[in-house]
Amino acid sequence: MFYYIKGPLVHATPSMAVVEASGVAYKMTISENTYRGLPPRRMVDTPPTVTLYTHLSVREDGIELFGFGDERELSSFKMLLSVSGVGPKAAMSILSLLTPEKFALAVCTEDKKAISKASGIGPKTAARIILELRDKLMKETSIDEDLSAAVLDHSSDAPNA
């Protein structure tokens, strides 16, 4: 429905941003990575202008708008939502912890530990994410099988902490 919303950044916290566009203030749930990418809010009369790419989630218990600093993060969010058992809250948790590039690398190298560090994501969910998204991400990214195998071999040689 909304591709992006562009306008003055009225308010922001690590999990939420409010952007005004044409006199309407849109409250969006954002990841901590998007928050870190927002321009600094100075003590001036004119707030900085931002563009946040959006995803509108309509469920029986409510409507929620999600905002992302770039299209790669939005794409990663939509991929995560396609995984059985992963909802918007879990997807935002992963994207708050990992950038889209680090997320793709974790999936392609089958790094369950990195994915399960996100709040609300256990080892079984991390394994399901890897199972359902690995082939798709391998095709979309330039990570090849040899690199993935090398990273997997190297990580299995590391001592356990």
Short mmCIF file of C-alpha atoms in Angstrom, two decimals:
data_model
loop_
_atom_site.label_atom_id
_atom_site.label_comp_id
_atom_site.label_asym_id
_atom_site.label_seq_id
_atom_site.Cartn_x
_atom_site.Cartn_y
_atom_site.Cartn_z
CA MET A 1 0.00 0.00 0.00
CA PHE A 2 2.70 2.52 1.02
CA TYR A 3 6.10 2.09 -0.67
CA TYR A 4 7.87 4.68 1.42
CA ILE A 5 7.07 7.69 3.56
CA LYS A 6 9.22 10.79 3.27
CA GLY A 7 9.07 13.80 5.52
CA PRO A 8 10.35 15.43 8.68
CA LEU A 9 11.37 13.04 11.47
CA VAL A 10 9.15 14.24 14.30
CA HIS A 11 10.17 11.69 16.95
CA ALA A 12 12.36 8.59 17.19
CA THR A 13 13.29 5.91 19.71
CA PRO A 14 15.29 2.70 19.09
CA SER A 15 12.03 0.89 18.23
CA MET A 16 9.79 3.61 16.76
CA ALA A 17 9.87 6.58 14.41
CA VAL A 18 7.26 9.21 13.60
CA VAL A 19 7.47 10.84 10.19
CA GLU A 20 5.14 13.63 9.11
CA ALA A 21 3.96 13.59 5.50
CA SER A 22 1.33 16.01 4.14
CA GLY A 23 0.13 16.91 7.60
CA VAL A 24 -0.24 13.29 8.78
CA ALA A 25 2.20 11.84 11.34
CA TYR A 26 2.93 8.17 10.62
CA LYS A 27 4.14 6.07 13.56
CA MET A 28 6.33 3.18 12.39
CA THR A 29 7.98 0.33 14.22
CA ILE A 30 11.67 0.31 13.27
CA SER A 31 14.71 -1.85 13.94
CA GLU A 32 17.65 -0.63 15.99
CA ASN A 33 19.73 -0.72 12.78
CA THR A 34 17.30 1.70 11.12
CA TYR A 35 17.37 3.88 14.24
CA ARG A 36 21.17 4.08 14.13
CA GLY A 37 20.95 5.16 10.49
CA LEU A 38 18.59 8.06 11.16
CA PRO A 39 20.08 11.55 10.99
CA PRO A 40 20.84 13.19 14.32
CA ARG A 41 18.01 15.21 15.78
CA ARG A 42 19.35 18.63 16.70
CA MET A 43 17.79 21.22 18.94
CA VAL A 44 16.46 23.31 16.04
CA ASP A 45 13.05 24.23 14.73
CA THR A 46 13.37 22.18 11.53
CA PRO A 47 13.57 18.39 12.02
CA PRO A 48 15.63 16.38 9.51
CA THR A 49 13.86 14.88 6.48
CA VAL A 50 13.95 11.09 6.21
CA THR A 51 12.69 8.40 3.85
CA LEU A 52 11.53 5.13 5.39
CA TYR A 53 10.48 2.18 3.24
CA THR A 54 7.35 0.60 4.66
CA HIS A 55 5.48 -2.62 5.23
CA LEU A 56 1.87 -2.50 6.42
CA SER A 57 0.89 -5.48 8.57
CA VAL A 58 -2.84 -6.10 8.84
CA ARG A 59 -3.89 -8.71 11.37
CA GLU A 60 -7.11 -9.42 13.18
CA ASP A 61 -5.72 -7.82 16.36
CA GLY A 62 -4.54 -4.60 14.70
CA ILE A 63 -2.76 -2.72 11.96
CA GLU A 64 0.93 -1.85 12.28
CA LEU A 65 3.26 0.08 10.00
CA PHE A 66 6.92 -0.94 9.85
CA GLY A 67 9.66 1.38 8.59
CA PHE A 68 13.09 0.54 7.17
CA GLY A 69 16.09 2.67 6.35
CA ASP A 70 16.69 0.94 3.00
CA GLU A 71 15.13 -1.53 0.62
CA ARG A 72 17.54 -4.35 1.57
CA GLU A 73 16.27 -4.32 5.15
CA LEU A 74 12.66 -4.28 3.93
CA SER A 75 13.39 -7.23 1.65
CA SER A 76 15.00 -9.17 4.53
CA PHE A 77 11.96 -8.41 6.70
CA LYS A 78 9.57 -9.76 4.05
CA MET A 79 11.72 -12.88 3.61
CA LEU A 80 11.64 -13.51 7.34
CA LEU A 81 7.84 -13.14 7.39
CA SER A 82 7.62 -15.89 4.75
CA VAL A 83 9.15 -18.37 7.21
CA SER A 84 6.64 -20.46 9.12
CA GLY A 85 6.47 -19.34 12.76
CA VAL A 86 8.25 -16.01 12.25
CA GLY A 87 6.10 -12.95 12.82
CA PRO A 88 6.83 -9.23 12.56
CA LYS A 89 8.12 -8.95 16.13
CA ALA A 90 10.64 -11.78 15.67
CA ALA A 91 11.71 -10.45 12.27
CA MET A 92 12.35 -6.99 13.75
CA SER A 93 14.30 -8.58 16.59
CA ILE A 94 16.62 -10.29 14.09
CA LEU A 95 17.02 -7.13 12.00
CA SER A 96 17.79 -5.10 15.13
CA LEU A 97 20.65 -7.48 15.85
CA LEU A 98 21.92 -8.18 12.32
CA THR A 99 22.21 -5.94 9.27
CA PRO A 100 20.69 -7.41 6.09
CA GLU A 101 24.19 -8.35 4.91
CA LYS A 102 25.10 -10.07 8.20
CA PHE A 103 21.72 -11.80 8.24
CA ALA A 104 22.28 -13.16 4.70
CA LEU A 105 25.78 -14.33 5.66
CA ALA A 106 24.47 -16.03 8.82
CA VAL A 107 21.81 -17.88 6.83
CA CYS A 108 24.15 -18.85 3.99
CA THR A 109 26.79 -20.12 6.41
CA GLU A 110 24.16 -21.85 8.57
CA ASP A 111 25.14 -19.81 11.66
CA LYS A 112 22.23 -20.73 13.95
CA LYS A 113 24.01 -19.21 16.92
CA ALA A 114 24.13 -15.72 15.37
CA ILE A 115 20.43 -15.80 14.46
CA SER A 116 19.28 -17.25 17.78
CA LYS A 117 20.93 -14.37 19.69
CA ALA A 118 17.93 -12.26 18.68
CA SER A 119 15.28 -11.88 21.35
CA GLY A 120 12.50 -14.46 20.94
CA ILE A 121 14.43 -16.63 18.46
CA GLY A 122 15.43 -20.06 19.65
CA PRO A 123 17.67 -22.65 17.98
CA LYS A 124 14.72 -24.43 16.32
CA THR A 125 13.38 -21.22 14.79
CA ALA A 126 16.89 -20.25 13.66
CA ALA A 127 17.26 -23.67 12.01
CA ARG A 128 13.89 -23.24 10.27
CA ILE A 129 14.92 -19.79 8.98
CA ILE A 130 18.13 -21.25 7.58
CA LEU A 131 16.31 -24.22 6.02
CA GLU A 132 13.66 -22.07 4.33
CA LEU A 133 15.82 -19.12 3.22
CA ARG A 134 19.30 -20.50 2.53
CA ASP A 135 18.80 -21.43 -1.14
CA LYS A 136 16.96 -18.19 -1.90
CA LEU A 137 19.64 -16.06 -0.25
CA MET A 138 22.45 -18.02 -1.89
CA LYS A 139 20.95 -17.16 -5.30
CA GLU A 140 20.32 -13.49 -4.44
CA THR A 141 23.69 -12.79 -2.85
CA SER A 142 27.13 -13.30 -4.29
CA ILE A 143 28.06 -15.75 -1.52
CA ASP A 144 29.08 -18.94 -3.27
CA GLU A 145 29.12 -22.50 -2.01
CA ASP A 146 32.92 -22.58 -1.62
CA LEU A 147 32.91 -19.53 0.66
CA SER A 148 30.05 -20.94 2.72
CA ALA A 149 31.87 -24.26 3.09
CA ALA A 150 35.09 -22.49 4.08
CA VAL A 151 33.30 -20.43 6.74
CA LEU A 152 31.50 -23.52 8.06
CA ASP A 153 34.75 -25.50 8.23
CA HIS A 154 36.55 -22.61 9.93
CA SER A 155 33.79 -22.09 12.52
CA SER A 156 33.71 -25.78 13.41
CA ASP A 157 37.48 -25.67 14.12
CA ALA A 158 37.09 -22.79 16.59
CA PRO A 159 37.20 -23.74 20.28
CA ASN A 160 33.92 -23.54 22.14
CA ALA A 161 33.63 -20.63 24.55
#
